[in-house]
Coordinates of C-alpha atoms in Angstrom, one line a residue:
M11 CA 92.9 -11.3 110.6
N12 CA 95.4 -10.7 107.6
L13 CA 92.0 -11.7 105.9
L14 CA 90.0 -9.1 107.5
W15 CA 92.2 -5.8 106.7
R16 CA 92.3 -7.1 103.6
L17 CA 88.6 -7.1 103.4
N18 CA 87.9 -3.5 105.3
Q19 CA 90.6 -2.3 102.9
Y20 CA 88.4 -3.6 99.6
E21 CA 84.7 -2.1 101.4
R22 CA 85.7 0.7 102.2
P23 CA 87.0 2.1 99.0
L24 CA 83.8 0.8 98.0
V25 CA 81.5 3.1 101.4
G26 CA 83.5 5.5 99.9
E27 CA 81.7 5.2 96.4
A28 CA 78.7 5.0 97.5
M29 CA 78.4 8.0 100.0
K30 CA 80.2 9.3 95.8
E31 CA 77.2 8.6 94.7
A32 CA 74.6 8.8 97.2
L33 CA 76.2 13.0 97.6
L34 CA 76.2 13.0 93.8
E35 CA 72.4 12.2 93.9
K36 CA 71.4 14.9 96.6
T37 CA 73.3 17.4 94.9
K38 CA 71.2 16.8 91.6
F39 CA 68.8 16.8 93.5
M40 CA 69.3 20.0 95.0
E41 CA 70.0 21.5 91.4
E42 CA 66.5 20.4 90.2
Q43 CA 65.0 22.2 93.3
I44 CA 66.8 25.2 92.7
E45 CA 66.0 25.2 88.9
N46 CA 62.5 24.6 89.7
L47 CA 62.1 27.4 92.7
N48 CA 63.9 29.9 90.3
R49 CA 61.1 29.1 87.8
A50 CA 58.6 29.6 90.2
T51 CA 60.2 32.6 91.5
S52 CA 60.2 34.1 87.2
R53 CA 56.6 33.2 87.3
L54 CA 56.2 35.0 90.6
V55 CA 57.4 38.2 89.6
S56 CA 56.2 38.1 86.0
A57 CA 52.7 37.8 87.7
V58 CA 53.2 40.7 90.1
S59 CA 54.6 43.2 87.5
E60 CA 52.1 42.1 85.3
A61 CA 49.8 43.2 88.8
A62 CA 51.5 46.1 89.1
E63 CA 51.6 48.0 85.1
D64 CA 47.9 46.8 85.2
A65 CA 46.9 48.7 88.2
L66 CA 49.2 51.7 86.9
R67 CA 47.4 51.6 83.5
D68 CA 43.9 51.5 85.6
A69 CA 45.2 54.3 87.6
R70 CA 46.0 56.3 85.1
R71 CA 42.5 56.5 83.3
G72 CA 41.3 57.3 86.6
L73 CA 43.0 60.1 86.8
K74 CA 42.3 61.0 83.2
R75 CA 38.8 59.8 83.7
S76 CA 38.2 62.6 86.5
Y77 CA 40.7 65.0 85.2
A78 CA 37.9 65.5 82.1
A79 CA 35.2 65.1 84.6
A80 CA 36.8 68.1 86.6
E81 CA 37.3 70.6 83.5
G82 CA 33.8 69.4 82.8
L83 CA 32.3 71.0 85.3
I84 CA 34.6 74.0 85.2
G85 CA 33.4 74.4 82.1
E86 CA 29.7 74.6 83.1
A87 CA 30.2 76.2 86.0
A88 CA 31.6 79.4 83.3
Q89 CA 28.4 78.9 81.6
T90 CA 26.5 79.5 84.9
I91 CA 27.9 82.4 85.6
K92 CA 27.8 83.4 82.5
H93 CA 24.3 83.4 82.0
H94 CA 22.9 84.6 85.0
P95 CA 25.8 86.8 87.2
V96 CA 23.8 88.2 89.7
R97 CA 22.2 85.2 91.0
C98 CA 26.1 83.3 91.2
V99 CA 27.2 87.0 93.0
T100 CA 24.2 86.6 95.2
I101 CA 24.7 83.6 96.3
A102 CA 28.6 83.6 97.3
F103 CA 28.1 86.9 98.7
G104 CA 25.4 84.7 100.9
V105 CA 28.1 81.4 101.0
G106 CA 30.8 84.6 102.6
L107 CA 28.7 85.9 105.2
A108 CA 27.3 82.4 106.5
L109 CA 30.9 81.8 106.4
G110 CA 32.3 84.3 108.6
W111 CA 29.3 84.2 110.6
L112 CA 30.1 80.5 111.7
L113 CA 33.9 80.9 111.5
S114 CA 33.6 84.2 114.2
R115 CA 31.3 82.9 116.6
R116 CA 34.0 79.6 116.9
G117 CA 36.5 82.2 117.8
Q118 CA 34.2 83.8 120.2
N119 CA 33.7 79.8 121.7
R120 CA 37.5 79.3 122.5
Y121 CA 38.1 81.5 125.2

């Protein structure tokens, strides 16, 4: 009995050491996994950031084009009004009459 107790006494520290080594290995593995996750997260953040910057740049470019197109249309309208003022006033008067007539009929149908 005394011999078994001695063997168990020596085995216990060995089991404890094996457990410590296994725990250290698992801890190292988890640290590696966390580092890999951090790297993947950094790559993802970079990709999302670049995509957002590209989208913002494209939106600004589109806005500038739209603004330039609107300015061009305003310029063309001003030139048309300068060259054909009577025609433009007549068209505006006709559009106003048509809208007034449509809106007045709409108001009559409500009641």
